[in-house]
Short mmCIF file of C-alpha atoms in Angstrom, two decimals:
data_model
loop_
_atom_site.label_atom_id
_atom_site.label_comp_id
_atom_site.label_asym_id
_atom_site.label_seq_id
_atom_site.Cartn_x
_atom_site.Cartn_y
_atom_site.Cartn_z
CA UNK A 1 -6.24 -2.01 -16.15
CA UNK A 2 -8.27 0.40 -18.25
CA UNK A 3 -10.20 -2.47 -19.82
CA UNK A 4 -11.26 -4.00 -16.50
CA UNK A 5 -14.15 -3.08 -14.23
CA UNK A 6 -12.73 -0.89 -11.42
CA UNK A 7 -14.76 -2.83 -8.85
CA UNK A 8 -13.15 -6.18 -9.80
CA UNK A 9 -11.78 -7.81 -6.63
CA UNK A 10 -8.18 -9.04 -6.64
CA UNK A 11 -6.65 -11.47 -4.14
CA UNK A 12 -4.12 -9.93 -1.79
CA UNK A 13 -2.41 -10.83 1.50
CA UNK A 14 -5.36 -9.51 3.44
CA UNK A 15 -8.89 -9.29 2.14
CA UNK A 16 -9.32 -8.95 -1.63
CA UNK A 17 -8.93 -5.41 -2.94
CA UNK A 18 -10.80 -3.62 -5.69
CA UNK A 19 -8.83 -3.10 -8.89
CA UNK A 20 -8.87 0.66 -8.26
CA UNK A 21 -7.52 0.29 -4.70
CA UNK A 22 -4.97 -2.33 -5.76
CA UNK A 23 -3.63 -0.12 -8.56
CA UNK A 24 -3.48 2.96 -6.34
CA UNK A 25 -1.70 1.00 -3.59
CA UNK A 26 0.91 -0.39 -6.00
CA UNK A 27 1.54 3.10 -7.41
CA UNK A 28 1.90 4.49 -3.88
CA UNK A 29 4.36 1.72 -2.95
CA UNK A 30 6.47 2.41 -6.04
CA UNK A 31 6.55 6.13 -5.21
CA UNK A 32 7.31 5.52 -1.53
CA UNK A 33 10.14 3.05 -2.21
CA UNK A 34 11.61 5.45 -4.74
CA UNK A 35 11.60 8.11 -2.02
CA UNK A 36 13.33 5.64 0.31
CA UNK A 37 16.16 5.36 -2.23
CA UNK A 38 16.45 9.15 -2.56
CA UNK A 39 16.50 9.53 1.23
CA UNK A 40 18.99 6.66 1.67
CA UNK A 41 21.38 8.24 -0.80
CA UNK A 42 21.12 11.57 1.02
CA UNK A 43 19.97 13.37 -2.12
CA UNK A 44 18.38 16.83 -1.81
CA UNK A 45 14.61 17.13 -1.66
CA UNK A 46 14.50 18.47 -5.21
CA UNK A 47 16.17 15.32 -6.61
CA UNK A 48 12.67 14.20 -7.56
CA UNK A 49 10.86 17.03 -9.34
CA UNK A 50 7.43 17.99 -8.03
CA UNK A 51 4.62 17.15 -10.46
CA UNK A 52 0.84 16.97 -10.30
CA UNK A 53 0.88 13.36 -11.54
CA UNK A 54 1.29 11.78 -8.11
CA UNK A 55 -0.16 14.47 -5.86
CA UNK A 56 -3.06 12.21 -4.79
CA UNK A 57 -0.61 9.43 -3.92
CA UNK A 58 1.73 11.69 -1.95
CA UNK A 59 -1.25 13.18 -0.11
CA UNK A 60 -2.52 9.74 0.92
CA UNK A 61 0.96 8.74 2.13
CA UNK A 62 1.19 11.84 4.29
CA UNK A 63 -2.27 11.46 5.80
CA UNK A 64 -2.17 7.75 6.70
CA UNK A 65 -0.78 7.05 10.17
CA UNK A 66 1.46 3.98 10.35
CA UNK A 67 2.36 2.17 13.56
#
């Protein structure tokens, strides 16, 4: 990813996405599905330690309204 132009368009189910958006979306999905597992197992909120590494991903998940 680091060697590619961030504006490179990648095919996706909808319109093509930029490499930057595609990578961010895949990272967000990985984080969100991991949280689904934690929630499904009934683990405490601190089962996944808070770090600054994914703060921008968590923020975007919390601010996007899903139907």
